[in-house]
Short mmCIF file of C-alpha atoms in Angstrom, two decimals:
data_model
loop_
_atom_site.label_atom_id
_atom_site.label_comp_id
_atom_site.label_asym_id
_atom_site.label_seq_id
_atom_site.Cartn_x
_atom_site.Cartn_y
_atom_site.Cartn_z
CA MET A 23 116.56 -24.88 110.50
CA TYR A 24 115.41 -26.03 106.35
CA ASN A 25 114.92 -23.10 104.49
CA THR A 26 117.07 -23.35 101.77
CA GLU A 27 116.05 -25.03 98.73
CA VAL A 28 118.74 -26.76 96.03
CA SER A 29 117.65 -27.74 92.94
CA CYS A 30 119.37 -29.93 89.82
CA ASN A 31 118.75 -28.84 86.33
CA MET A 32 118.55 -32.66 85.71
CA GLY A 33 114.96 -32.67 85.68
CA THR A 34 114.82 -34.88 89.27
CA SER A 35 113.95 -32.94 92.13
CA THR A 36 113.70 -30.17 94.62
CA ILE A 37 115.26 -30.34 98.49
CA SER A 38 115.74 -28.43 101.23
CA ILE A 39 118.82 -28.56 103.46
CA PRO A 40 119.79 -26.56 106.08
CA SER A 41 121.43 -22.68 105.31
CA ASP A 42 124.60 -23.86 106.98
CA LEU A 43 124.69 -27.08 104.92
CA LYS A 44 124.58 -24.62 102.14
CA VAL A 45 127.38 -22.58 102.96
CA ARG A 46 129.48 -25.73 103.58
CA LEU A 47 128.75 -26.81 100.25
CA ASN A 48 129.44 -23.62 98.22
CA ALA A 49 133.22 -23.74 100.55
CA MET A 50 133.27 -27.41 98.83
CA LYS A 51 133.13 -25.72 95.57
CA ILE A 52 136.20 -26.47 93.04
CA HIS A 53 134.82 -24.14 90.73
CA GLN A 54 132.47 -21.12 91.03
CA ARG A 55 130.05 -22.80 88.43
CA GLU A 56 129.99 -26.36 89.89
CA THR A 57 126.76 -27.51 90.57
CA TYR A 58 125.52 -28.94 93.71
CA ALA A 59 124.93 -32.21 92.24
CA ASP A 60 128.37 -32.15 91.09
CA ILE A 61 129.84 -31.74 94.54
CA ILE A 62 127.34 -34.56 95.95
CA VAL A 63 128.12 -36.70 93.47
CA ARG A 64 132.17 -35.87 94.27
CA LEU A 65 131.39 -36.46 97.59
CA ILE A 66 129.40 -39.79 97.30
CA SER A 67 132.16 -41.35 95.02
CA CYS A 68 134.76 -40.90 98.11
CA ALA A 69 132.42 -42.27 100.36
CA GLU A 70 131.44 -45.30 98.32
CA ASP A 71 133.94 -48.73 98.57
CA ALA A 72 134.86 -49.48 94.69
CA GLU A 73 136.44 -53.10 95.96
CA PRO A 74 133.73 -54.24 98.56
CA LEU A 75 135.07 -57.12 101.15
CA SER A 76 135.06 -60.85 100.35
CA GLU A 77 133.53 -63.20 102.12
CA THR A 78 136.78 -64.58 102.89
CA GLU A 79 137.37 -60.93 104.56
CA ILE A 80 134.05 -60.80 106.05
CA ALA A 81 135.09 -64.24 107.75
CA GLN A 82 138.23 -63.28 109.29
CA LEU A 83 137.38 -59.63 110.85
CA GLU A 84 134.23 -62.28 112.31
CA GLU A 85 137.03 -64.55 113.32
CA ALA A 86 139.33 -61.41 114.73
CA VAL A 87 136.36 -59.79 116.59
CA ASP A 88 135.69 -63.39 118.67
CA ASP A 89 139.37 -63.72 119.11
CA MET A 90 139.25 -59.89 120.94
CA LYS A 91 136.26 -60.70 122.60
CA ALA A 92 137.59 -64.22 124.17
CA GLY A 93 140.54 -62.47 124.95
CA ARG A 94 143.11 -64.11 122.45
CA LEU A 95 145.13 -60.68 122.05
CA ILE A 96 149.05 -59.89 122.03
CA SER A 97 150.21 -56.40 122.95
CA ALA A 98 152.34 -54.77 120.57
CA LYS A 99 154.79 -54.83 122.91
CA ASP A 100 155.06 -58.76 123.67
CA LEU A 101 154.46 -58.79 119.78
CA ARG A 102 157.94 -57.30 119.03
CA SER A 103 159.86 -59.31 121.78
CA GLU A 104 158.38 -62.31 120.50
CA LEU A 105 159.73 -61.36 116.80
CA GLY A 106 163.49 -59.92 118.12
CA LEU A 107 162.36 -56.28 117.71
#
């Protein structure tokens, strides 16, 4: 049910959000006067990756997935035994 409107004072736009989401946003406020825009910016900042994966890292992950699909795996127990741990 979308019946709560939130507007930003930056002249951007008005959005409609569910009432339960507004309650959750209110619970996330660091201080009473924090705006919904401030909360959203804080949440987005936490979700964004400041250091995206490099091409090399992406290639290494793809290789690891291929190894798993091909069954080229070693259990943690076997690895510990192999390393003498």
